[in-house]
Short mmCIF file of C-alpha atoms in Angstrom, two decimals:
data_model
loop_
_atom_site.label_atom_id
_atom_site.label_comp_id
_atom_site.label_asym_id
_atom_site.label_seq_id
_atom_site.Cartn_x
_atom_site.Cartn_y
_atom_site.Cartn_z
CA MET A 1 83.75 96.80 134.20
CA THR A 2 86.91 97.27 136.38
CA ALA A 3 89.68 99.63 135.31
CA LYS A 4 91.81 96.55 134.54
CA GLU A 5 89.10 95.11 132.46
CA ILE A 6 88.53 98.38 130.66
CA ILE A 7 92.08 98.59 129.71
CA LYS A 8 92.42 94.97 128.64
CA ALA A 9 89.51 95.36 126.29
CA GLY A 10 90.81 98.45 124.71
CA LYS A 11 87.89 100.68 125.90
CA ALA A 12 90.10 103.28 127.84
CA VAL A 13 90.37 106.77 126.21
CA LEU A 14 93.85 108.54 126.28
CA GLY A 15 94.41 112.37 126.42
CA ILE A 16 97.97 113.68 126.16
CA GLU A 17 98.76 117.58 126.45
CA PHE A 18 102.04 119.44 125.91
CA GLY A 19 102.15 122.08 128.47
CA SER A 20 104.82 124.78 129.03
CA THR A 21 106.67 122.80 131.57
CA ARG A 22 105.14 119.41 131.55
CA ILE A 23 103.71 116.89 129.10
CA LYS A 24 100.91 114.94 130.67
CA ALA A 25 98.92 111.84 129.72
CA VAL A 26 95.62 110.94 131.33
CA LEU A 27 93.75 107.65 130.70
CA ILE A 28 90.14 107.61 131.49
CA ASP A 29 87.61 104.96 131.79
CA GLU A 30 84.02 104.61 130.36
CA GLU A 31 82.70 107.05 133.11
CA ASN A 32 85.38 109.59 132.03
CA ASN A 33 87.13 109.34 135.37
CA PRO A 34 91.09 109.25 135.34
CA ILE A 35 92.43 105.62 136.09
CA ALA A 36 96.15 106.33 135.22
CA GLN A 37 98.51 108.95 134.25
CA GLY A 38 102.02 109.58 133.14
CA SER A 39 104.27 112.89 132.60
CA HIS A 40 107.34 114.39 131.46
CA GLU A 41 108.96 117.63 132.68
CA TRP A 42 110.62 119.88 130.06
CA GLU A 43 111.55 123.45 129.39
CA ASN A 44 111.50 126.01 126.55
CA GLN A 45 115.10 127.25 125.36
CA LEU A 46 115.94 130.73 124.20
CA VAL A 47 117.59 130.05 120.78
CA ASP A 48 118.82 132.94 118.40
CA GLY A 49 116.34 135.25 120.22
CA HIS A 50 113.31 132.75 119.88
CA TRP A 51 111.73 130.84 122.63
CA THR A 52 111.50 127.09 121.34
CA TYR A 53 111.46 123.38 121.92
CA SER A 54 113.50 121.22 119.60
CA ILE A 55 111.83 118.52 117.39
CA GLU A 56 114.00 116.15 119.30
CA ALA A 57 112.71 117.25 122.62
CA ILE A 58 109.10 117.16 121.55
CA TRP A 59 109.50 113.48 120.41
CA HIS A 60 111.51 112.39 123.37
CA GLY A 61 108.86 114.01 125.68
CA LEU A 62 105.90 112.45 124.15
CA GLN A 63 107.48 108.98 124.11
CA ASP A 64 108.70 109.33 127.61
CA CYS A 65 105.36 110.54 128.92
CA TYR A 66 103.55 107.61 127.27
CA ALA A 67 106.16 105.20 128.75
CA ASP A 68 105.46 106.75 132.08
CA LEU A 69 101.68 106.22 131.59
CA ARG A 70 102.42 102.37 130.49
CA HIS A 71 104.43 101.99 133.70
CA ASP A 72 101.64 103.48 135.72
CA VAL A 73 99.13 101.11 134.14
CA THR A 74 101.50 97.95 134.45
CA GLU A 75 102.05 98.87 138.15
CA LYS A 76 98.45 99.48 139.07
CA TYR A 77 96.53 96.88 136.92
CA GLY A 78 99.14 94.31 135.60
CA GLU A 79 98.03 95.21 132.05
CA GLU A 80 99.61 96.37 128.80
CA ILE A 81 97.92 98.99 126.66
CA THR A 82 97.38 97.38 123.26
CA SER A 83 94.30 99.26 122.01
CA LEU A 84 92.19 102.19 123.09
CA ALA A 85 88.70 103.56 122.40
CA ALA A 86 90.12 106.99 121.19
CA ILE A 87 92.94 109.25 121.65
CA GLY A 88 93.40 113.05 121.71
CA PHE A 89 96.38 115.31 121.45
CA SER A 90 96.59 118.95 122.74
CA ALA A 91 99.21 121.55 123.24
CA MET A 92 100.16 125.08 123.79
CA MET A 93 98.14 127.24 121.51
CA HIS A 94 99.58 129.44 118.59
CA GLY A 95 103.20 129.89 117.66
CA TYR A 96 104.73 128.79 114.32
CA MET A 97 105.73 125.56 112.94
CA ALA A 98 106.58 125.68 109.20
CA PHE A 99 107.43 122.74 107.05
CA ASN A 100 108.50 121.95 103.49
CA LYS A 101 106.99 119.31 101.04
CA ALA A 102 109.33 116.84 102.49
CA GLY A 103 107.88 117.37 106.01
CA GLU A 104 111.02 119.02 107.27
CA ILE A 105 110.58 121.96 109.77
CA LEU A 106 112.16 124.89 107.98
CA VAL A 107 112.89 127.13 111.18
CA PRO A 108 112.83 126.04 115.01
CA PHE A 109 109.43 125.90 116.38
CA ARG A 110 108.49 129.38 117.65
CA THR A 111 106.24 129.19 120.63
CA TRP A 112 103.42 131.47 121.91
CA ARG A 113 105.98 133.09 124.20
CA ASN A 114 107.68 135.05 121.24
CA THR A 115 106.82 138.78 121.07
CA ASN A 116 108.83 139.66 118.10
CA THR A 117 105.96 139.96 115.70
CA GLY A 118 104.77 143.35 116.63
CA GLU A 119 105.11 144.93 113.25
CA ALA A 120 103.24 142.21 111.60
CA ALA A 121 100.43 141.95 114.24
CA LYS A 122 99.80 145.71 114.00
CA ALA A 123 99.53 145.66 110.22
CA LEU A 124 97.19 142.66 110.29
CA SER A 125 95.04 144.17 112.93
CA SER A 126 94.62 147.25 110.94
CA LEU A 127 94.01 145.37 107.62
CA PHE A 128 91.47 142.91 109.24
CA ASN A 129 89.98 145.54 111.70
CA TYR A 130 90.30 142.65 114.04
CA ASN A 131 92.81 142.15 116.96
CA ILE A 132 95.67 139.86 115.71
CA PRO A 133 97.87 139.07 118.75
CA LEU A 134 101.57 138.71 118.60
CA ARG A 135 101.45 135.01 119.16
CA TRP A 136 99.10 134.04 116.54
CA SER A 137 100.59 131.79 113.67
CA ILE A 138 99.37 134.36 111.06
CA SER A 139 101.52 137.14 112.89
CA HIS A 140 104.52 134.81 112.88
CA LEU A 141 104.00 134.07 109.18
CA TYR A 142 103.71 137.63 108.13
CA GLN A 143 106.70 138.78 110.19
CA CYS A 144 108.64 136.37 108.30
CA VAL A 145 107.23 137.79 105.02
CA LEU A 146 108.29 141.22 106.20
CA ASN A 147 111.77 140.03 107.31
CA ASN A 148 112.21 138.58 103.67
CA ASP A 149 113.12 135.20 105.37
CA GLU A 150 114.25 132.86 102.97
CA HIS A 151 112.30 129.70 104.15
CA VAL A 152 109.07 131.45 103.41
CA LYS A 153 109.00 130.49 99.77
CA GLU A 154 109.55 126.90 100.75
CA ILE A 155 106.51 126.57 103.04
CA ASP A 156 104.09 123.67 102.36
CA PHE A 157 102.21 123.62 105.57
CA ILE A 158 102.12 125.56 108.86
CA THR A 159 100.47 124.38 112.15
CA THR A 160 100.55 124.48 115.85
CA LEU A 161 102.27 121.99 118.07
CA ALA A 162 99.14 119.97 118.61
CA GLY A 163 98.42 119.93 114.90
CA TYR A 164 102.01 118.83 114.26
CA ILE A 165 101.73 115.90 116.51
CA HIS A 166 98.37 114.92 115.16
CA TRP A 167 99.77 115.09 111.50
CA GLN A 168 102.70 113.00 112.38
CA LEU A 169 100.52 110.29 114.05
CA THR A 170 97.58 110.18 111.67
CA GLY A 171 98.65 111.62 108.41
CA GLU A 172 95.89 114.30 108.72
CA ARG A 173 96.41 118.03 108.17
CA VAL A 174 93.67 119.20 110.54
CA LEU A 175 93.03 121.24 113.68
CA GLY A 176 90.48 121.56 116.22
CA ILE A 177 88.63 124.82 115.54
CA GLY A 178 89.57 126.40 118.83
CA ASP A 179 93.36 126.04 118.18
CA ALA A 180 92.77 126.94 114.50
CA SER A 181 91.24 130.20 115.73
CA GLY A 182 94.68 131.03 117.08
CA MET A 183 96.12 130.76 113.60
CA LEU A 184 93.71 132.98 111.64
CA PRO A 185 90.33 134.32 112.64
CA ILE A 186 87.29 131.98 112.41
CA ASP A 187 83.96 132.66 111.06
CA PRO A 188 81.82 131.21 113.89
CA GLU A 189 78.70 130.62 111.54
CA LYS A 190 80.63 128.67 108.92
CA LYS A 191 83.10 127.03 111.32
CA SER A 192 85.93 127.72 108.90
CA TYR A 193 88.59 130.53 108.38
CA ASN A 194 87.24 134.00 107.84
CA ALA A 195 87.07 134.14 104.10
CA THR A 196 87.19 137.93 103.92
CA MET A 197 90.38 137.93 105.91
CA VAL A 198 91.90 134.98 103.92
CA GLU A 199 91.29 137.06 100.58
CA LYS A 200 92.78 140.25 102.29
CA PHE A 201 95.95 138.31 103.27
CA ARG A 202 96.12 136.69 99.85
CA ASN A 203 96.22 140.19 98.37
CA LEU A 204 98.64 141.51 100.88
CA VAL A 205 101.37 139.01 99.88
CA ALA A 206 100.38 138.65 96.16
CA GLU A 207 103.34 140.83 95.13
CA LYS A 208 105.87 138.34 96.65
CA ASN A 209 104.62 135.43 94.21
CA TYR A 210 105.02 132.85 96.56
CA PRO A 211 104.27 129.22 95.23
CA TRP A 212 101.71 128.69 98.01
CA ASP A 213 98.27 129.88 98.69
CA ILE A 214 97.41 130.79 102.44
CA GLU A 215 94.45 128.48 102.53
CA GLN A 216 96.43 125.50 101.12
CA ILE A 217 99.03 125.57 103.78
CA LEU A 218 96.86 125.91 106.80
CA PRO A 219 95.23 122.99 108.55
CA THR A 220 91.57 122.24 108.06
CA PRO A 221 89.49 123.46 111.07
CA LEU A 222 87.28 120.64 112.62
CA VAL A 223 84.83 121.08 115.35
CA ALA A 224 84.62 118.63 118.37
CA GLY A 225 83.15 115.41 117.53
CA GLU A 226 84.13 115.38 113.85
CA ASN A 227 86.25 112.63 112.19
CA ALA A 228 89.92 113.60 112.33
CA GLY A 229 91.55 110.35 111.35
CA THR A 230 92.94 107.28 113.05
CA LEU A 231 96.40 106.27 114.35
CA THR A 232 98.61 105.00 111.64
CA ALA A 233 101.03 102.11 112.10
CA GLU A 234 103.87 104.47 111.86
CA GLY A 235 102.19 106.66 114.48
CA ALA A 236 101.62 103.81 116.83
CA ALA A 237 105.27 102.78 116.65
CA ARG A 238 106.36 106.44 117.18
CA LEU A 239 104.18 106.93 120.16
CA ASP A 240 104.82 103.53 121.80
CA VAL A 241 108.37 102.69 121.29
CA SER A 242 107.69 99.48 122.98
CA GLY A 243 105.73 98.27 120.04
CA HIS A 244 102.46 97.21 122.00
CA LEU A 245 100.00 99.82 120.84
CA GLN A 246 98.02 98.92 117.83
CA ALA A 247 97.00 101.12 114.73
CA GLY A 248 93.51 102.18 113.95
CA ILE A 249 92.58 104.03 117.09
CA PRO A 250 90.29 106.89 116.28
CA VAL A 251 91.83 110.26 117.18
CA CYS A 252 89.77 113.45 117.85
CA PRO A 253 90.67 116.88 116.35
CA PRO A 254 93.80 118.24 118.05
CA GLU A 255 93.09 121.21 120.33
CA GLY A 256 94.84 124.06 122.08
CA ASP A 257 95.44 124.30 125.90
CA ALA A 258 92.67 127.04 125.99
CA GLY A 259 90.14 124.62 124.43
CA THR A 260 90.92 121.78 126.73
CA GLY A 261 90.79 124.14 129.69
CA MET A 262 87.28 125.16 128.85
CA VAL A 263 86.36 121.56 128.53
CA ALA A 264 88.05 120.40 131.77
CA THR A 265 86.00 123.05 133.77
CA ASN A 266 82.65 122.72 131.68
CA ALA A 267 82.94 126.23 130.29
CA VAL A 268 81.81 125.78 126.80
CA ARG A 269 78.31 127.24 127.06
CA GLN A 270 77.47 130.75 126.50
CA ARG A 271 77.89 133.02 129.63
CA THR A 272 80.34 130.55 131.26
CA GLY A 273 83.99 131.06 131.46
CA ASN A 274 87.20 129.76 132.96
CA VAL A 275 90.45 131.07 134.11
CA SER A 276 93.79 129.13 133.65
CA ALA A 277 96.43 130.21 136.01
CA GLY A 278 99.84 128.36 135.72
CA THR A 279 103.21 129.43 133.76
CA SER A 280 100.99 131.81 131.67
CA SER A 281 97.38 132.68 132.37
CA PHE A 282 94.32 133.27 130.42
CA SER A 283 90.61 133.75 130.87
CA MET A 284 88.18 132.41 128.35
CA ILE A 285 84.57 133.83 128.34
CA VAL A 286 82.04 132.30 126.03
CA LEU A 287 79.99 135.24 124.67
CA GLU A 288 76.42 135.73 123.70
CA LYS A 289 77.45 138.12 120.94
CA ASP A 290 80.51 139.62 119.31
CA LEU A 291 82.07 142.59 121.06
CA SER A 292 81.42 146.14 119.88
CA LYS A 293 84.87 146.92 118.81
CA PRO A 294 88.28 145.19 118.51
CA SER A 295 90.61 145.67 121.57
CA GLU A 296 94.35 144.73 121.63
CA MET A 297 93.62 143.33 125.24
CA ILE A 298 91.18 140.62 123.90
CA ASP A 299 91.58 137.78 121.62
CA MET A 300 88.62 136.45 119.76
CA VAL A 301 88.80 132.62 119.60
CA THR A 302 86.33 129.80 119.80
CA THR A 303 85.40 126.73 121.90
CA PRO A 304 86.01 123.40 120.61
CA ASP A 305 82.62 123.42 119.06
CA GLY A 306 82.98 126.82 117.41
CA SER A 307 81.15 129.22 119.70
CA LEU A 308 82.76 132.73 120.00
CA VAL A 309 85.09 133.17 122.90
CA ALA A 310 86.69 136.43 124.36
CA MET A 311 90.29 135.53 125.51
CA VAL A 312 92.57 137.47 127.80
CA HIS A 313 95.96 135.93 127.48
CA CYS A 314 98.90 136.87 129.66
CA ASN A 315 102.54 135.51 129.20
CA ASN A 316 103.32 135.46 132.77
CA CYS A 317 101.57 134.13 135.85
CA THR A 318 103.22 131.90 138.59
CA SER A 319 106.78 131.53 137.39
CA ASP A 320 108.14 134.50 139.48
CA LEU A 321 106.03 133.45 142.29
CA ASN A 322 107.35 129.78 142.28
CA ALA A 323 110.89 131.38 142.07
CA TRP A 324 110.43 133.19 145.38
CA VAL A 325 108.85 130.10 147.13
CA ASN A 326 112.02 128.29 145.88
CA ILE A 327 114.07 130.95 147.79
CA PHE A 328 112.20 130.06 151.01
CA LYS A 329 112.82 126.44 150.20
CA GLU A 330 116.49 127.01 150.04
CA TYR A 331 116.54 128.85 153.35
CA GLN A 332 114.81 125.85 155.03
CA GLN A 333 117.41 123.53 153.51
CA LEU A 334 120.18 125.90 154.93
CA LEU A 335 118.78 125.43 158.30
CA GLY A 336 118.51 121.75 157.94
CA VAL A 337 114.66 121.65 157.95
CA LYS A 338 113.04 118.80 156.13
CA VAL A 339 111.41 120.40 152.88
CA ASP A 340 107.80 119.63 152.00
CA MET A 341 106.89 121.86 148.92
CA ASN A 342 103.11 121.45 149.58
CA GLU A 343 103.61 122.72 153.13
CA ILE A 344 105.77 125.68 151.90
CA PHE A 345 103.26 126.78 149.46
CA GLY A 346 100.33 126.33 151.86
CA LYS A 347 102.08 128.17 154.58
CA LEU A 348 103.19 131.00 152.44
CA TYR A 349 100.00 131.49 150.52
CA ASN A 350 97.70 131.21 153.46
CA HIS A 351 99.99 133.72 155.41
CA ALA A 352 99.49 136.18 152.41
CA LEU A 353 95.95 136.50 153.32
CA THR A 354 96.75 138.02 156.71
CA GLY A 355 98.66 140.98 154.88
CA ASP A 356 97.18 144.33 154.06
CA THR A 357 94.56 144.12 151.30
CA ASP A 358 96.57 146.49 149.27
CA CYS A 359 99.85 144.77 150.08
CA GLY A 360 101.11 147.64 152.25
CA GLY A 361 102.22 149.58 149.03
CA LEU A 362 104.31 146.84 147.55
CA ILE A 363 104.25 146.05 144.00
CA SER A 364 105.57 142.91 141.97
CA TYR A 365 106.07 142.64 138.23
CA ASN A 366 106.24 139.04 137.42
CA TYR A 367 107.54 139.46 133.92
CA PHE A 368 109.91 136.60 132.91
CA SER A 369 108.99 137.38 129.29
CA GLY A 370 107.29 140.35 127.58
CA GLU A 371 103.60 141.10 128.23
CA HIS A 372 101.71 142.61 125.34
CA ILE A 373 98.70 143.86 127.34
CA THR A 374 101.02 146.30 129.19
CA GLY A 375 103.27 147.06 126.22
CA ALA A 376 106.43 145.25 127.69
CA VAL A 377 108.47 143.81 124.90
CA GLU A 378 110.74 141.96 127.23
CA GLY A 379 110.46 140.92 130.81
CA ARG A 380 112.39 141.81 133.87
CA PRO A 381 110.86 140.29 137.26
CA LEU A 382 110.72 143.30 139.79
CA VAL A 383 109.78 144.04 143.38
CA VAL A 384 108.99 147.79 143.84
CA ARG A 385 108.54 149.50 147.10
CA SER A 386 109.28 152.56 148.83
CA ALA A 387 110.79 153.08 152.15
CA ASN A 388 107.66 153.95 153.98
CA ASP A 389 105.59 150.86 152.64
CA THR A 390 104.78 148.05 155.01
CA PHE A 391 107.46 145.48 153.92
CA ASN A 392 106.83 142.18 155.76
CA LEU A 393 106.35 138.48 154.39
CA ALA A 394 102.61 138.63 154.28
CA ASN A 395 102.56 141.73 152.09
CA PHE A 396 105.55 140.41 150.03
CA MET A 397 103.78 137.06 149.27
CA ARG A 398 100.45 138.96 148.63
CA ALA A 399 101.98 141.20 146.25
CA HIS A 400 103.35 138.29 144.23
CA LEU A 401 99.97 136.61 144.45
CA TYR A 402 98.24 139.81 143.09
CA ALA A 403 100.88 140.09 140.39
CA ALA A 404 100.01 136.67 139.07
CA VAL A 405 96.60 137.96 137.97
CA ALA A 406 97.14 141.72 137.55
CA VAL A 407 97.46 141.78 133.74
CA LEU A 408 94.53 139.23 133.63
CA LYS A 409 92.39 141.80 135.49
CA LEU A 410 93.45 144.75 133.21
CA GLY A 411 92.06 142.58 130.27
CA ASN A 412 88.88 141.50 131.94
CA ASP A 413 88.07 145.08 132.99
CA VAL A 414 87.62 145.95 129.35
CA LEU A 415 85.03 142.88 129.12
CA PHE A 416 83.04 143.71 132.23
CA ASN A 417 83.34 147.50 132.51
CA GLU A 418 83.21 148.58 128.85
CA GLU A 419 81.54 145.74 127.00
CA HIS A 420 79.29 144.72 129.87
CA VAL A 421 79.77 141.05 129.20
CA LYS A 422 77.74 138.90 131.48
CA VAL A 423 79.07 135.65 133.01
CA ASP A 424 77.04 133.17 135.12
CA ARG A 425 79.92 131.04 136.23
CA LEU A 426 83.71 131.43 136.13
CA THR A 427 85.82 128.45 136.92
CA GLY A 428 89.53 128.50 137.95
CA HIS A 429 92.12 125.73 137.26
CA GLY A 430 95.89 125.46 137.37
CA GLY A 431 98.84 125.63 139.64
CA LEU A 432 97.58 128.94 141.32
CA PHE A 433 94.62 127.06 142.76
CA LYS A 434 96.38 124.00 144.23
CA THR A 435 96.38 125.70 147.65
CA PRO A 436 92.69 125.51 148.55
CA GLY A 437 90.85 128.93 148.78
CA VAL A 438 93.89 131.32 148.56
CA GLY A 439 94.19 131.59 144.51
CA GLN A 440 90.39 131.60 144.54
CA LYS A 441 90.06 134.47 146.99
CA VAL A 442 92.70 136.59 145.17
CA LEU A 443 91.03 136.01 141.59
CA ALA A 444 87.66 136.79 143.08
CA ALA A 445 89.06 140.22 144.27
CA ALA A 446 90.76 140.86 141.09
CA LEU A 447 87.79 140.15 138.88
CA ASN A 448 85.07 141.14 141.45
CA SER A 449 83.30 137.76 140.51
CA PRO A 450 82.61 134.79 142.25
CA ILE A 451 85.06 131.93 141.34
CA SER A 452 84.59 128.27 141.34
CA VAL A 453 87.06 125.42 141.51
CA MET A 454 86.37 121.74 140.85
CA GLU A 455 87.99 118.83 142.49
CA THR A 456 88.70 117.53 138.80
CA ALA A 457 90.34 120.98 137.84
CA GLY A 458 93.55 119.55 138.93
CA GLU A 459 93.39 117.06 136.26
CA GLY A 460 93.90 119.84 133.76
CA GLY A 461 94.25 120.00 129.89
CA ALA A 462 95.17 116.34 129.52
CA TRP A 463 91.98 115.28 131.07
CA GLY A 464 90.20 117.81 128.90
CA ILE A 465 91.43 116.41 125.63
CA ALA A 466 90.62 112.98 127.00
CA LEU A 467 87.01 114.14 127.35
CA LEU A 468 87.13 115.43 123.75
CA ALA A 469 88.34 111.99 122.52
CA SER A 470 85.55 110.54 124.65
CA TYR A 471 83.05 112.82 123.06
CA LEU A 472 84.11 111.71 119.63
CA VAL A 473 83.28 107.99 120.31
CA ASN A 474 80.75 108.18 123.10
CA LYS A 475 78.31 111.01 122.21
CA SER A 476 74.58 110.16 121.68
CA GLU A 477 73.07 110.92 118.37
CA GLY A 478 72.70 114.77 117.95
CA GLN A 479 74.28 115.37 121.52
CA SER A 480 76.07 118.69 121.67
CA LEU A 481 79.40 119.13 123.49
CA PRO A 482 77.73 121.16 126.26
CA ALA A 483 75.01 118.66 126.76
CA PHE A 484 77.69 115.85 126.85
CA LEU A 485 79.68 117.71 129.62
CA ASP A 486 76.74 118.61 131.58
CA GLU A 487 74.85 115.31 131.28
CA VAL A 488 77.47 112.82 131.13
CA VAL A 489 80.73 114.20 132.60
CA PHE A 490 80.08 116.64 135.20
CA ASN A 491 76.48 115.56 136.06
CA GLY A 492 75.47 119.01 137.60
CA ASN A 493 78.80 119.37 139.73
CA THR A 494 79.77 123.18 139.59
CA GLY A 495 82.47 123.07 142.22
CA VAL A 496 83.15 125.14 145.29
CA GLU A 497 82.44 128.77 144.84
CA ILE A 498 84.14 131.70 146.63
CA SER A 499 82.61 135.40 146.43
CA PRO A 500 84.76 138.35 146.28
CA ASP A 501 85.40 140.04 149.72
CA PRO A 502 84.57 143.92 149.34
CA LYS A 503 87.74 144.77 151.21
CA ASP A 504 89.80 142.45 149.14
CA VAL A 505 88.33 144.04 146.11
CA GLU A 506 88.98 147.58 147.39
CA GLY A 507 92.63 146.75 148.23
CA PHE A 508 93.33 145.04 144.83
CA ASN A 509 92.02 148.11 142.98
CA LYS A 510 94.38 150.37 145.10
CA TYR A 511 97.26 147.81 144.08
CA ILE A 512 96.31 147.80 140.44
CA GLU A 513 96.31 151.75 140.21
CA ARG A 514 99.91 151.67 141.58
CA TYR A 515 100.79 148.98 139.43
CA LYS A 516 99.59 150.77 136.32
CA ALA A 517 101.22 154.06 137.42
CA ASP A 518 104.55 152.55 137.80
CA LEU A 519 104.86 150.44 134.75
CA ALA A 520 107.40 152.84 133.57
CA ILE A 521 109.82 151.19 135.91
CA GLU A 522 109.36 147.80 134.36
CA HIS A 523 109.94 149.30 130.93
CA ILE A 524 113.05 151.18 131.87
CA ALA A 525 114.53 148.12 133.45
CA ALA A 526 114.06 146.11 130.26
CA GLU A 527 115.65 148.81 128.33
CA ASN A 528 118.60 149.26 130.55
CA HIS A 529 119.43 145.97 132.34
CA ARG A 530 120.79 143.08 130.36
#
């Protein structure tokens, strides 16, 4: 069938992902290839000390993104979307969305970017003997408990952004197990919340006499391929304000962006991994066994089918790098030179590779926000250099490229050097890899490991959640998610691989030693510059 016929017959599959700066929709055909897309740009806001997106912005963004997809479909194929084979929703993991019995949000959505949960995360990590990150939902909830926030006693349901969208459109209070593992630790054998930790938390807050129980207010975890409900009539009208989309469409378990990144890069088998590098960055390595001990740098989550994953999550990646590229764009505009952003990125990134492998002594701290791995509670973007460093454009850009993955390296050094984790394939995806070869080469040097990039990696998480929706309705009897991806979607394609250059590895190691030694500068800047 042609794409037009697939859309007309209602056999296309839709994936929508809420990223940090863009909401993206991808429509795929029966061969899992993208045939149409839509998008909506948005930005988080700092309100009363918390990073947030308003409920109004969430729904306007979703509806505008879907409308943009409809426009793309009608422009390309002259068809209207009336039905679909399946839908999937994904979003930024973690954070805190708390609702009362009436379904009203009790406090503004607190995103993964918030780092005000230090007291709670530390207490829970000690209680559970398990690393509980600042951004996890249980950290946010317990911090509210410690703060004696009034809204806590009214809680009827807490979830993530993906879980919220799914709930509103299907009526189901469920969550993909990968996203659920960023709320409270998961038992990988039972595919549910860790019962021991649930009981410990229950006892921890017992004296508060809240009218809720922790298990009752959390969404039910589901593994990939499980029934997660269907699009309701109200949900269809809310998604498609034009009124063409029909109800009854199967919807797969909602997942976090980490899970969809794993799917989009075919990294859900043990000894595979992926690195997502965009506004934030994270690496996901599917483990053969649990780590020997907890580490504050390593978050333990799961794949969408419930396998244990070591995750290194960094709040900052390309934001500062992009800000500097925009300075050069302004300079071109000032000179009256026509601006082509792809050309600017390409020229600057490739020029960076001509610089000194250790950046000539320059260091960049790309902290727009706090960075828990290095103990930075708040962010202050900085360029640090001394008078005798080699300060030129190539080293300047190379320092910013290194900075984009520096914190990621610190976390992965624990996995590779201390835990001796083995990886057969690491795949990169995200904005850092759009300029061919450069981001790959830098990341390969940072992790001292070969890095692959696929042509499809640019499709990102929206394609990943579309694949999970496709798996829901197209898997063979007993076919696992790794088998579906290997045999049906990727069919042996592992992408283009770049191995680390020993000179680059040596240069990056020199850079990271200075980076660690000078971290006090970043902390002092945050304390003294407002």
